[in-house]
Amino acid sequence: MSDLKKSLKIAVIPGDGIGLEVMPYGIKCLEAAAKLYNLDLQFESFDFASCEYYKKHGDMLPKDWKETLSCFDAIYFGAVGLPDVVPDHISLWGSLLQFRRVFDQYINLRPCRLMPGVKCPLANRKPGDIDFWVVRENTEGEYSSIGGRIFEGTDREFVTQETIMTRIGVDRVLKYAFELAKTRPKAHLTSATKSNGISITMPYWDERVKEMQSHYPEVRTDKFHIDILCAHIVQKPDFFDVIVGSNLFGDILSDLGPACTGTIGIAPSGNINPEGKFPSLFEPVHGSAPDIAGKGIANPVGMIWAGQMMLEHFGFKDAAGAMLKAIENVLAAGRSDVITADMGGEGDTASFGNAVEKEILSMKP
């Protein structure tokens, strides 16, 4: 944001499954950071964008959802989806994808960072070796809804879905990525492409990267085809700093990156409208996890880290730094009675979330 403000209005949408369980600890940690740095965070909770709401109302969102949420600075989102209750294409397209498109959250931002205390699946890697960002185009590209099927169930069956790339859509995600790279010590940007096989849209993407690069001479820029890029991320993740890709390629890379850091269960994500014309949305990437929902054992770090991303986005660098340091300290301590089973511990959501909150409050501003 261009103008730093000391208060934020935050719409809280816990959603489904473990979203309901981890959200309280995300809020507690945000409130701890706010107390430490004298921020005014105003939370208001909503029950829509959940399958329970769908069961009651026959829709994932109320008619006036846009008007309701537009007055907030940010949306703090838990998870959506209970496929045994509501088909995923209904729950997702009826909620989260609505937010992304209607609120023009055209940036999906995801950190890929090897944290202390987390066992890395890649050999001989330690904290500091893996620390890059994936910037994904979030509203067009390969995930357009333009297409259809005809002659279903016959030999003539025909299926098509269009990739849509607009100059404004491509340029604005590239600009965001270059601006982010410019702030990083490495000042290095990598573009994900496949122009040797996708002969129209991907050469266009490459052209726009080259044009945008001319405005950022201080940023070292390279490009790799998506297949070899995935291999390079596994083989030499320390090479990367900021990676930018289309909706599909960014989607793939933003799961691969956190997986290389040991657990996708603690990864956060931002769906961002950089200009602030609409609220941005911050969420963990772990989903609703129906298999463990209700057991109180979900890892809350992704939810807490998403809150940290939210504070950083709005310019609260010190508070965001304290939250990230607290997460790192609790993970590094590795107490088995604190951390959850997904990370080899015997703790639960409450023990993990409370430990991070306590660590934040123990810090000096």
PDB file of N, CA and C in Angstrom, residues 13-17 20 46-61 77 79-95 288 290:
ATOM      1  N   ILE A  13     -13.586 -15.261   7.306  1.00  0.00           N
ATOM      2  CA  ILE A  13     -14.436 -16.311   6.744  1.00  0.00           C
ATOM      3  C   ILE A  13     -13.769 -17.654   7.015  1.00  0.00           C
ATOM      4  N   PRO A  14     -14.132 -18.329   8.101  1.00  0.00           N
ATOM      5  CA  PRO A  14     -13.484 -19.616   8.436  1.00  0.00           C
ATOM      6  C   PRO A  14     -13.764 -20.700   7.412  1.00  0.00           C
ATOM      7  N   GLY A  15     -14.988 -20.724   6.831  1.00  0.00           N
ATOM      8  CA  GLY A  15     -15.308 -21.689   5.786  1.00  0.00           C
ATOM      9  C   GLY A  15     -15.633 -23.066   6.323  1.00  0.00           C
ATOM     10  N   ASP A  16     -14.908 -24.072   5.838  1.00  0.00           N
ATOM     11  CA  ASP A  16     -15.223 -25.473   6.113  1.00  0.00           C
ATOM     12  C   ASP A  16     -14.076 -26.202   6.800  1.00  0.00           C
ATOM     13  N   GLY A  17     -14.392 -27.376   7.347  1.00  0.00           N
ATOM     14  CA  GLY A  17     -13.383 -28.303   7.837  1.00  0.00           C
ATOM     15  C   GLY A  17     -12.444 -27.677   8.839  1.00  0.00           C
ATOM     16  N   LEU A  20     -12.287 -23.876  10.239  1.00  0.00           N
ATOM     17  CA  LEU A  20     -12.969 -23.456  11.463  1.00  0.00           C
ATOM     18  C   LEU A  20     -12.082 -23.633  12.690  1.00  0.00           C
ATOM     19  N   PHE A  46     -18.013 -14.021   9.193  1.00  0.00           N
ATOM     20  CA  PHE A  46     -19.145 -14.353   8.336  1.00  0.00           C
ATOM     21  C   PHE A  46     -19.219 -15.863   8.159  1.00  0.00           C
ATOM     22  N   ASP A  47     -20.443 -16.380   8.073  1.00  0.00           N
ATOM     23  CA  ASP A  47     -20.620 -17.826   7.958  1.00  0.00           C
ATOM     24  C   ASP A  47     -20.789 -18.296   6.528  1.00  0.00           C
ATOM     25  N   PHE A  48     -20.830 -17.355   5.558  1.00  0.00           N
ATOM     26  CA  PHE A  48     -20.997 -17.801   4.174  1.00  0.00           C
ATOM     27  C   PHE A  48     -19.680 -18.284   3.589  1.00  0.00           C
ATOM     28  N   ALA A  49     -19.713 -18.694   2.311  1.00  0.00           N
ATOM     29  CA  ALA A  49     -18.577 -19.365   1.672  1.00  0.00           C
ATOM     30  C   ALA A  49     -18.236 -20.645   2.426  1.00  0.00           C
ATOM     31  N   SER A  50     -19.262 -21.361   2.810  1.00  0.00           N
ATOM     32  CA  SER A  50     -19.089 -22.644   3.496  1.00  0.00           C
ATOM     33  C   SER A  50     -20.181 -23.601   3.022  1.00  0.00           C
ATOM     34  N   CYS A  51     -19.920 -24.876   3.170  1.00  0.00           N
ATOM     35  CA  CYS A  51     -20.903 -25.875   2.744  1.00  0.00           C
ATOM     36  C   CYS A  51     -22.106 -25.911   3.676  1.00  0.00           C
ATOM     37  N   GLU A  52     -21.923 -25.559   4.938  1.00  0.00           N
ATOM     38  CA  GLU A  52     -23.058 -25.457   5.860  1.00  0.00           C
ATOM     39  C   GLU A  52     -24.005 -24.350   5.405  1.00  0.00           C
ATOM     40  N   TYR A  53     -23.428 -23.248   4.965  1.00  0.00           N
ATOM     41  CA  TYR A  53     -24.253 -22.149   4.452  1.00  0.00           C
ATOM     42  C   TYR A  53     -25.002 -22.617   3.209  1.00  0.00           C
ATOM     43  N   TYR A  54     -24.328 -23.369   2.345  1.00  0.00           N
ATOM     44  CA  TYR A  54     -24.970 -23.877   1.125  1.00  0.00           C
ATOM     45  C   TYR A  54     -26.149 -24.781   1.461  1.00  0.00           C
ATOM     46  N   LYS A  55     -25.988 -25.630   2.462  1.00  0.00           N
ATOM     47  CA  LYS A  55     -27.071 -26.533   2.864  1.00  0.00           C
ATOM     48  C   LYS A  55     -28.310 -25.760   3.306  1.00  0.00           C
ATOM     49  N   LYS A  56     -28.099 -24.634   3.933  1.00  0.00           N
ATOM     50  CA  LYS A  56     -29.214 -23.831   4.441  1.00  0.00           C
ATOM     51  C   LYS A  56     -29.846 -22.947   3.379  1.00  0.00           C
ATOM     52  N   HIS A  57     -29.034 -22.446   2.446  1.00  0.00           N
ATOM     53  CA  HIS A  57     -29.494 -21.398   1.540  1.00  0.00           C
ATOM     54  C   HIS A  57     -29.472 -21.790   0.070  1.00  0.00           C
ATOM     55  N   GLY A  58     -28.866 -22.938  -0.260  1.00  0.00           N
ATOM     56  CA  GLY A  58     -28.802 -23.351  -1.658  1.00  0.00           C
ATOM     57  C   GLY A  58     -27.823 -22.570  -2.486  1.00  0.00           C
ATOM     58  N   ASP A  59     -26.961 -21.805  -1.851  1.00  0.00           N
ATOM     59  CA  ASP A  59     -25.933 -21.032  -2.542  1.00  0.00           C
ATOM     60  C   ASP A  59     -24.763 -20.844  -1.586  1.00  0.00           C
ATOM     61  N   MET A  60     -23.579 -20.647  -2.133  1.00  0.00           N
ATOM     62  CA  MET A  60     -22.405 -20.475  -1.279  1.00  0.00           C
ATOM     63  C   MET A  60     -22.307 -19.070  -0.701  1.00  0.00           C
ATOM     64  N   LEU A  61     -22.920 -18.105  -1.377  1.00  0.00           N
ATOM     65  CA  LEU A  61     -22.802 -16.710  -0.974  1.00  0.00           C
ATOM     66  C   LEU A  61     -24.169 -16.034  -0.976  1.00  0.00           C
ATOM     67  N   PHE A  77      -9.260 -15.882   5.146  1.00  0.00           N
ATOM     68  CA  PHE A  77     -10.068 -17.020   4.708  1.00  0.00           C
ATOM     69  C   PHE A  77      -9.462 -18.330   5.199  1.00  0.00           C
ATOM     70  N   ALA A  79     -10.765 -22.137   4.747  1.00  0.00           N
ATOM     71  CA  ALA A  79     -10.733 -23.180   3.714  1.00  0.00           C
ATOM     72  C   ALA A  79     -12.155 -23.409   3.245  1.00  0.00           C
ATOM     73  N   VAL A  80     -12.299 -23.976   2.046  1.00  0.00           N
ATOM     74  CA  VAL A  80     -13.640 -24.272   1.543  1.00  0.00           C
ATOM     75  C   VAL A  80     -13.637 -25.671   0.940  1.00  0.00           C
ATOM     76  N   GLY A  81     -14.745 -26.384   1.174  1.00  0.00           N
ATOM     77  CA  GLY A  81     -14.909 -27.676   0.534  1.00  0.00           C
ATOM     78  C   GLY A  81     -15.205 -28.816   1.486  1.00  0.00           C
ATOM     79  N   LEU A  82     -16.346 -29.466   1.270  1.00  0.00           N
ATOM     80  CA  LEU A  82     -16.693 -30.740   1.893  1.00  0.00           C
ATOM     81  C   LEU A  82     -17.341 -31.567   0.791  1.00  0.00           C
ATOM     82  N   PRO A  83     -16.533 -32.282   0.021  1.00  0.00           N
ATOM     83  CA  PRO A  83     -17.048 -32.923  -1.190  1.00  0.00           C
ATOM     84  C   PRO A  83     -18.162 -33.929  -0.946  1.00  0.00           C
ATOM     85  N   ASP A  84     -18.263 -34.479   0.245  1.00  0.00           N
ATOM     86  CA  ASP A  84     -19.362 -35.392   0.548  1.00  0.00           C
ATOM     87  C   ASP A  84     -20.677 -34.648   0.754  1.00  0.00           C
ATOM     88  N   VAL A  85     -20.579 -33.334   0.934  1.00  0.00           N
ATOM     89  CA  VAL A  85     -21.768 -32.504   1.181  1.00  0.00           C
ATOM     90  C   VAL A  85     -22.122 -31.685  -0.062  1.00  0.00           C
ATOM     91  N   VAL A  86     -21.112 -31.042  -0.638  1.00  0.00           N
ATOM     92  CA  VAL A  86     -21.295 -30.187  -1.816  1.00  0.00           C
ATOM     93  C   VAL A  86     -20.171 -30.500  -2.800  1.00  0.00           C
ATOM     94  N   PRO A  87     -20.469 -30.781  -4.062  1.00  0.00           N
ATOM     95  CA  PRO A  87     -19.403 -31.040  -5.036  1.00  0.00           C
ATOM     96  C   PRO A  87     -18.399 -29.895  -5.082  1.00  0.00           C
ATOM     97  N   ASP A  88     -17.127 -30.256  -5.233  1.00  0.00           N
ATOM     98  CA  ASP A  88     -16.065 -29.248  -5.166  1.00  0.00           C
ATOM     99  C   ASP A  88     -16.222 -28.147  -6.201  1.00  0.00           C
ATOM    100  N   HIS A  89     -16.693 -28.494  -7.403  1.00  0.00           N
ATOM    101  CA  HIS A  89     -16.797 -27.447  -8.423  1.00  0.00           C
ATOM    102  C   HIS A  89     -17.851 -26.410  -8.053  1.00  0.00           C
ATOM    103  N   ILE A  90     -18.826 -26.811  -7.247  1.00  0.00           N
ATOM    104  CA  ILE A  90     -19.840 -25.858  -6.791  1.00  0.00           C
ATOM    105  C   ILE A  90     -19.293 -25.006  -5.653  1.00  0.00           C
ATOM    106  N   SER A  91     -18.655 -25.653  -4.669  1.00  0.00           N
ATOM    107  CA  SER A  91     -18.163 -24.902  -3.509  1.00  0.00           C
ATOM    108  C   SER A  91     -17.035 -23.946  -3.890  1.00  0.00           C
ATOM    109  N   LEU A  92     -16.129 -24.387  -4.750  1.00  0.00           N
ATOM    110  CA  LEU A  92     -14.988 -23.543  -5.114  1.00  0.00           C
ATOM    111  C   LEU A  92     -15.389 -22.420  -6.062  1.00  0.00           C
ATOM    112  N   TRP A  93     -16.096 -22.762  -7.143  1.00  0.00           N
ATOM    113  CA  TRP A  93     -16.510 -21.732  -8.095  1.00  0.00           C
ATOM    114  C   TRP A  93     -17.559 -20.806  -7.492  1.00  0.00           C
ATOM    115  N   GLY A  94     -18.253 -21.282  -6.482  1.00  0.00           N
ATOM    116  CA  GLY A  94     -19.279 -20.444  -5.855  1.00  0.00           C
ATOM    117  C   GLY A  94     -18.763 -19.549  -4.755  1.00  0.00           C
ATOM    118  N   SER A  95     -17.477 -19.646  -4.432  1.00  0.00           N
ATOM    119  CA  SER A  95     -16.962 -18.828  -3.323  1.00  0.00           C
ATOM    120  C   SER A  95     -15.588 -18.251  -3.653  1.00  0.00           C
ATOM    121  N   SER A 288      -9.511 -27.845   3.294  1.00  0.00           N
ATOM    122  CA  SER A 288     -10.401 -28.087   4.431  1.00  0.00           C
ATOM    123  C   SER A 288     -10.109 -29.395   5.161  1.00  0.00           C
ATOM    124  N   PRO A 290     -11.080 -32.693   5.213  1.00  0.00           N
ATOM    125  CA  PRO A 290     -12.210 -33.342   5.906  1.00  0.00           C
ATOM    126  C   PRO A 290     -11.818 -34.574   6.708  1.00  0.00           C
TER     127      PRO A 290
END
